[in-house]
mmCIF file of C-alpha atoms in Angstrom:
data_model
loop_
_atom_site.group_PDB
_atom_site.id
_atom_site.type_symbol
_atom_site.label_atom_id
_atom_site.label_comp_id
_atom_site.label_asym_id
_atom_site.label_seq_id
_atom_site.Cartn_x
_atom_site.Cartn_y
_atom_site.Cartn_z
ATOM 1 C CA MET A 1 90.315 72.225 69.849
ATOM 2 C CA PHE A 2 90.574 71.364 66.248
ATOM 3 C CA SER A 3 92.923 74.110 64.606
ATOM 4 C CA ARG A 4 90.926 73.948 61.479
ATOM 5 C CA SER A 5 88.303 72.441 59.532
ATOM 6 C CA MET A 6 89.017 69.157 56.673
ATOM 7 C CA THR A 7 88.237 69.115 53.355
ATOM 8 C CA GLY A 8 85.976 67.369 50.938
ATOM 9 C CA TRP A 9 89.155 65.480 49.812
ATOM 10 C CA GLU A 10 89.796 64.762 53.343
ATOM 11 C CA ALA A 11 86.857 63.838 54.272
ATOM 12 C CA GLU A 12 86.431 61.216 51.586
ATOM 13 C CA ARG A 13 89.134 59.393 52.519
ATOM 14 C CA LEU A 14 89.005 59.433 55.978
ATOM 15 C CA ASN A 15 85.257 57.231 54.129
ATOM 16 C CA GLU A 16 88.135 54.969 52.592
ATOM 17 C CA VAL A 17 90.132 54.353 55.614
ATOM 18 C CA ALA A 18 87.224 53.424 56.847
ATOM 19 C CA GLY A 19 85.583 50.957 55.371
ATOM 20 C CA PHE A 20 88.982 49.560 55.029
ATOM 21 C CA VAL A 21 89.118 48.976 59.206
ATOM 22 C CA ALA A 22 85.932 47.297 58.929
ATOM 23 C CA ALA A 23 87.072 45.183 56.542
ATOM 24 C CA GLU A 24 89.981 44.336 57.537
ATOM 25 C CA HIS A 25 89.190 43.834 61.265
ATOM 26 C CA LYS A 26 85.895 41.547 60.525
ATOM 27 C CA ALA A 27 88.410 38.440 61.545
ATOM 28 C CA VAL A 28 89.674 40.332 64.430
ATOM 29 C CA GLU A 29 88.336 38.810 67.949
ATOM 30 C CA VAL A 30 89.375 41.445 70.739
ATOM 31 C CA LYS A 31 89.490 44.534 69.592
ATOM 32 C CA ASP A 32 87.194 44.585 66.578
ATOM 33 C CA ALA A 33 85.812 47.412 64.080
ATOM 34 C CA SER A 34 83.624 48.783 67.038
ATOM 35 C CA HIS A 35 86.390 49.279 68.970
ATOM 36 C CA VAL A 36 88.828 51.076 66.653
ATOM 37 C CA PHE A 37 85.484 53.297 66.229
ATOM 38 C CA GLU A 38 84.616 54.000 69.611
ATOM 39 C CA VAL A 39 88.906 54.655 69.734
ATOM 40 C CA ALA A 40 88.007 57.540 66.947
ATOM 41 C CA ARG A 41 84.675 59.155 68.810
ATOM 42 C CA TYR A 42 86.358 59.290 72.074
ATOM 43 C CA SER A 43 89.350 61.296 70.174
ATOM 44 C CA LEU A 44 86.907 63.223 69.129
ATOM 45 C CA GLU A 45 85.153 63.633 72.717
ATOM 46 C CA ILE A 46 89.041 65.269 73.549
ATOM 47 C CA ALA A 47 90.211 67.388 71.516
ATOM 48 C CA GLU A 48 86.486 68.920 71.706
ATOM 49 C CA HIS A 49 87.780 68.976 75.761
ATOM 50 C CA ILE A 50 91.090 70.595 75.428
ATOM 51 C CA GLU A 51 92.744 73.375 74.563
ATOM 52 C CA ASP A 52 96.003 71.888 72.574
ATOM 53 C CA LYS A 53 95.011 73.133 68.439
ATOM 54 C CA VAL A 54 94.958 69.373 66.916
ATOM 55 C CA ASP A 55 94.513 68.195 63.196
ATOM 56 C CA PRO A 56 91.339 66.626 63.035
ATOM 57 C CA PHE A 57 92.388 64.967 59.612
ATOM 58 C CA VAL A 58 95.923 62.852 61.803
ATOM 59 C CA LEU A 59 93.188 62.435 64.381
ATOM 60 C CA ILE A 60 90.043 60.816 62.430
ATOM 61 C CA TYR A 61 92.770 58.936 60.200
ATOM 62 C CA GLY A 62 95.387 57.860 63.475
ATOM 63 C CA ALA A 63 92.994 56.397 65.680
ATOM 64 C CA LEU A 64 91.214 53.983 62.896
ATOM 65 C CA LEU A 65 94.664 53.174 61.765
ATOM 66 C CA HIS A 66 95.235 52.384 65.274
ATOM 67 C CA ASP A 67 95.074 48.891 65.851
ATOM 68 C CA ILE A 68 94.792 48.142 62.027
ATOM 69 C CA GLY A 69 97.469 44.971 63.070
ATOM 70 C CA ARG A 70 95.326 43.369 64.832
ATOM 71 C CA SER A 71 94.215 41.752 61.340
ATOM 72 C CA VAL A 72 97.564 39.898 60.596
ATOM 73 C CA THR A 73 99.329 39.354 63.965
ATOM 74 C CA GLY A 74 99.031 38.649 68.245
ATOM 75 C CA PRO A 75 98.638 41.584 70.318
ATOM 76 C CA ALA A 76 102.737 41.601 71.280
ATOM 77 C CA LEU A 77 103.624 42.717 66.825
ATOM 78 C CA HIS A 78 100.754 44.591 65.645
ATOM 79 C CA VAL A 79 102.270 48.491 66.457
ATOM 80 C CA GLU A 80 105.080 47.754 64.037
ATOM 81 C CA LYS A 81 103.113 45.733 61.468
ATOM 82 C CA GLY A 82 99.897 48.282 61.478
ATOM 83 C CA ALA A 83 102.536 51.200 60.789
ATOM 84 C CA GLU A 84 103.833 49.236 57.487
ATOM 85 C CA ILE A 85 99.694 48.608 57.089
ATOM 86 C CA ALA A 86 98.679 52.112 57.459
ATOM 87 C CA GLU A 87 101.804 53.413 55.770
ATOM 88 C CA LYS A 88 101.380 51.523 52.604
ATOM 89 C CA PHE A 89 97.300 52.564 52.671
ATOM 90 C CA MET A 90 98.158 55.822 53.030
ATOM 91 C CA LYS A 91 100.286 56.092 49.876
ATOM 92 C CA ARG A 92 97.744 54.631 47.908
ATOM 93 C CA ALA A 93 95.085 57.043 49.638
ATOM 94 C CA GLY A 94 97.617 60.045 48.490
ATOM 95 C CA ILE A 95 98.311 61.251 51.671
ATOM 96 C CA SER A 96 101.656 63.328 51.786
ATOM 97 C CA GLU A 97 104.186 61.746 53.066
ATOM 98 C CA ARG A 98 103.599 64.937 56.265
ATOM 99 C CA ILE A 99 100.563 63.800 57.313
ATOM 100 C CA ALA A 100 101.514 60.060 56.500
ATOM 101 C CA ALA A 101 104.582 60.237 59.266
ATOM 102 C CA ARG A 102 102.828 62.246 61.518
ATOM 103 C CA ILE A 103 99.416 59.349 61.374
ATOM 104 C CA LYS A 104 102.052 56.873 61.595
ATOM 105 C CA ARG A 105 102.977 57.846 64.164
ATOM 106 C CA ILE A 106 99.434 57.406 65.818
ATOM 107 C CA VAL A 107 99.633 53.767 64.519
ATOM 108 C CA LEU A 108 103.810 53.077 66.853
ATOM 109 C CA THR A 109 102.547 55.275 69.914
ATOM 110 C CA HIS A 110 98.700 54.468 71.256
ATOM 111 C CA THR A 111 99.589 51.720 73.576
ATOM 112 C CA PRO A 112 102.251 51.092 76.985
ATOM 113 C CA MET A 113 103.704 48.856 74.407
ATOM 114 C CA SER A 114 105.018 50.783 72.741
ATOM 115 C CA ASP A 115 109.121 51.839 72.880
ATOM 116 C CA LEU A 116 108.320 55.483 71.538
ATOM 117 C CA SER A 117 105.739 57.562 74.174
ATOM 118 C CA ALA A 118 102.973 60.159 73.087
ATOM 119 C CA ASP A 119 104.219 63.435 72.234
ATOM 120 C CA ALA A 120 102.265 65.375 69.992
ATOM 121 C CA SER A 121 98.819 66.613 70.926
ATOM 122 C CA GLU A 122 96.710 64.029 68.477
ATOM 123 C CA GLU A 123 99.761 60.844 69.874
ATOM 124 C CA LYS A 124 98.553 61.687 73.279
ATOM 125 C CA ILE A 125 94.760 61.594 72.740
ATOM 126 C CA VAL A 126 94.124 58.220 70.906
ATOM 127 C CA PHE A 127 97.032 57.068 73.665
ATOM 128 C CA ASP A 128 93.966 58.040 76.205
ATOM 129 C CA ALA A 129 90.421 56.732 73.922
ATOM 130 C CA ASP A 130 92.622 53.501 73.476
ATOM 131 C CA ILE A 131 93.070 53.445 77.323
ATOM 132 C CA LEU A 132 89.001 54.731 77.794
ATOM 133 C CA ASP A 133 87.366 51.877 75.455
ATOM 134 C CA GLY A 134 89.607 50.192 77.470
ATOM 135 C CA PHE A 135 87.816 50.242 80.993
ATOM 136 C CA GLY A 136 84.002 48.994 79.248
ATOM 137 C CA LYS A 137 81.933 47.582 82.184
ATOM 138 C CA ILE A 138 84.662 45.129 83.316
ATOM 139 C CA GLY A 139 87.775 47.109 83.202
ATOM 140 C CA LEU A 140 85.644 49.901 85.071
ATOM 141 C CA ILE A 141 84.888 46.583 87.819
ATOM 142 C CA GLN A 142 88.240 45.983 87.599
ATOM 143 C CA LEU A 143 89.196 49.256 88.687
ATOM 144 C CA VAL A 144 87.032 49.692 91.758
ATOM 145 C CA MET A 145 87.656 46.405 93.451
ATOM 146 C CA GLY A 146 89.151 46.162 96.457
ATOM 147 C CA LYS A 147 88.916 50.001 97.005
ATOM 148 C CA LYS A 148 87.353 52.200 99.305
ATOM 149 C CA GLY A 149 85.353 56.129 98.093
ATOM 150 C CA SER A 150 82.782 56.926 95.976
ATOM 151 C CA PHE A 151 83.590 55.887 92.730
ATOM 152 C CA GLU A 152 84.702 59.664 91.785
ATOM 153 C CA SER A 153 87.074 59.582 94.067
ATOM 154 C CA ILE A 154 88.554 56.226 93.050
ATOM 155 C CA LEU A 155 88.556 58.097 88.872
ATOM 156 C CA ARG A 156 90.057 60.934 90.460
ATOM 157 C CA SER A 157 93.733 59.752 90.425
ATOM 158 C CA PRO A 158 93.516 58.274 86.263
ATOM 159 C CA MET A 159 91.664 61.606 85.232
ATOM 160 C CA GLU A 160 94.642 62.863 86.938
ATOM 161 C CA LYS A 161 96.904 61.991 84.863
ATOM 162 C CA ILE A 162 95.065 62.581 81.579
ATOM 163 C CA ARG A 163 94.387 66.376 83.042
ATOM 164 C CA ASN A 164 98.117 67.079 83.250
ATOM 165 C CA SER A 165 99.135 65.281 79.897
ATOM 166 C CA TYR A 166 97.136 67.873 78.555
ATOM 167 C CA ASN A 167 98.376 70.594 80.858
ATOM 168 C CA MET A 168 94.889 71.432 81.572
#
């Protein structure tokens, strides 16, 4: 559930960051810009279906920047590098330090490889949205291979974990 509506200024900043992300991810072969935009879409869907109050600007901006580090480094170091790139971009964009710190935490906590855990609702949502996009067709095939039962029963456990993380 969204805590508020976005302002016109925030919508302009989202357009800027979307253009930046698309340009930066042109050379990325794995988890390219289409992945980033899908994670943003999944993030919005999750936020609409949970009771937690979620700041839409922080959520979308963080989802768009979550993999920005992949534009300059491999998967292992992309979290730290991404936080640096995001911080510089947000400063140039005029994002307040308080909001930038929340968005930077999304970049730092969006993956199981992170040293930090996702605590805020926006952080958990982007973490889960990233995993959901990772399922894809191949991921779903890998999930069900060798398991018995209906597709619904196989998916129940991971989905229960996601629901429990939001106290649903």
